[in-house]
Structures are given as structure tokens and as C-alpha cells.
XYZ file of C-alpha atoms in Angstrom:
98
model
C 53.157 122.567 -2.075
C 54.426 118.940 -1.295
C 51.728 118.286 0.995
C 48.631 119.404 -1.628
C 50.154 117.060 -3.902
C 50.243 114.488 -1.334
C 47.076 115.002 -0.272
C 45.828 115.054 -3.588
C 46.949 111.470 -4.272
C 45.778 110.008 -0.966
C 42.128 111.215 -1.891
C 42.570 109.390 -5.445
C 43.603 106.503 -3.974
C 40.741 106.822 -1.392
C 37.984 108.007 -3.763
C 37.181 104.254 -5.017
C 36.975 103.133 -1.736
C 34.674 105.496 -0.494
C 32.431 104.954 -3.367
C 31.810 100.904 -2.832
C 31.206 101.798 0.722
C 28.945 103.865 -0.411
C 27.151 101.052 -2.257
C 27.684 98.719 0.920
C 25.653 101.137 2.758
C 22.921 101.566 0.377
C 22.757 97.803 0.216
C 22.728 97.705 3.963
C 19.956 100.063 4.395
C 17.578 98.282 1.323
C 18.295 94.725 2.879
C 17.085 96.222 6.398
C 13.992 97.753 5.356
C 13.297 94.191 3.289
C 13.584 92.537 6.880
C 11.854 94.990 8.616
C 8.955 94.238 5.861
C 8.868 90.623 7.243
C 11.221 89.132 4.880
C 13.587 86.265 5.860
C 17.425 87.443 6.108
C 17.689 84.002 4.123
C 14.789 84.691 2.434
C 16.528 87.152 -0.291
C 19.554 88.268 -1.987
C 21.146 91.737 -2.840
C 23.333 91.935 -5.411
C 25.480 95.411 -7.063
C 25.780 94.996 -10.335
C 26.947 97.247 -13.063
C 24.181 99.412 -14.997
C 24.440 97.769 -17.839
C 24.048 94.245 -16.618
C 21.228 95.119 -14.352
C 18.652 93.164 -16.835
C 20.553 90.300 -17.192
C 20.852 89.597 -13.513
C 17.505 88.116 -13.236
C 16.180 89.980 -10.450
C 14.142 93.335 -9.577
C 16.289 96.483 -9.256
C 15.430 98.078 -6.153
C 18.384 100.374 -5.603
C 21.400 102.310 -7.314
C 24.623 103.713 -6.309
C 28.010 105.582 -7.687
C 26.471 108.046 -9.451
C 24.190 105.126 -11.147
C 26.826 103.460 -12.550
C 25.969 100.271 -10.067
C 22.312 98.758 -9.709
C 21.460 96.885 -6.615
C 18.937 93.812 -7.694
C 16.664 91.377 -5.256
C 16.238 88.197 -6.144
C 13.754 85.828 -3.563
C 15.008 82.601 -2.575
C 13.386 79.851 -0.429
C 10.540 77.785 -0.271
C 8.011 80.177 -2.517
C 10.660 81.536 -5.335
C 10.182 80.783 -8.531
C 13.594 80.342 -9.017
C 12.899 76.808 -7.477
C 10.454 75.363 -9.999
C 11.788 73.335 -12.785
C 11.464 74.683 -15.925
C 9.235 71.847 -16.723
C 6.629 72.037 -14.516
C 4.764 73.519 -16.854
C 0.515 74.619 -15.318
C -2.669 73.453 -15.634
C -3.372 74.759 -18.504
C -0.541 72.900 -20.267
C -2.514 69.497 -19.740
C -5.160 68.108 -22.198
C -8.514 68.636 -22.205
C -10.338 65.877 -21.009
């Protein structure tokens, strides 16, 4: 009887564990098949956040984990993100007629 009980709380003390590793790995295989697409290891970031942040976090949801509790979101960075145009910049048709 000692030992179910011990093994009982080993596996609750595990469980949490198990489940981010579980969201490491689904991050692992979405960032691979993003490079494997031609996309810069640099060129990107993957980020677990909880569900209800997920729209907040300013970037696409392309994955979810732990029972969808956790959303993984991709955000571009580099040279062509949008992320690095000042708000100001403003287009052309921002610029008076002439």
C-alpha cells in the first residue's frame, strides 16, 4: 500500500513536468517545419502563451498544447517584419494630393 501512495505522489509531482515538455516538443516540431519552409532560425519567434492571452501577444497562433490551455504564437522578425516600421511611417496614400 506504501508504495501506490508513493507512486501516486511521484506522478503528481511529475505530471506538470511532463506537460511543458509536452509544449517544448510541439514548439520544437512547429519551429522545424517553419525552417524547413525556408524561414530564417532568426527569422521568427515561438512563443507559449496562456489561452487567454493568445490575442494580446501580437502574433499568429499556429499551435496549442496542455489540453489547450497554452497557445503557441509566431511572430516574424528581421529585415521584412512589420514589427520594424515606425508607427509613423504612415503610406502613400497618407500624403496630399498634388
Amino acid at each position: 500500500m506504501r508504495a501506490k501512495t508513493w507512486l501516486f505522489s511521484a506522478l503528481l509531482v511529475v505530471a506538470p513536468l511532463a506537460a511543458q515538455a509536452s509544449c517544448e516538443s510541439v514548439k520544437a516540431d512547429i519551429s522545424k517545419k517553419i525552417i524547413n519552409n525556408g524561414v530564417p532560425e532568426s527569422g521568427f519567434t515561438l512563443d507559449i502563451v496562456p489561452n487567454d492571452q493568445a490575442n494580446a501577444a501580437g502574433g499568429q497562433v499556429v499551435g496549442h498544447c496542455e489540453n489547450d490551455s497554452q497557445k503557441i504564437v509566431y511572430k516574424r522578425t528581421g529585415a521584412d517584419s512589420e514589427t520594424n516600421v515606425p508607427a509613423n511611417a504612415g503610406t502613400t496614400q497618407d500624403a496630399p494630393s498634388q
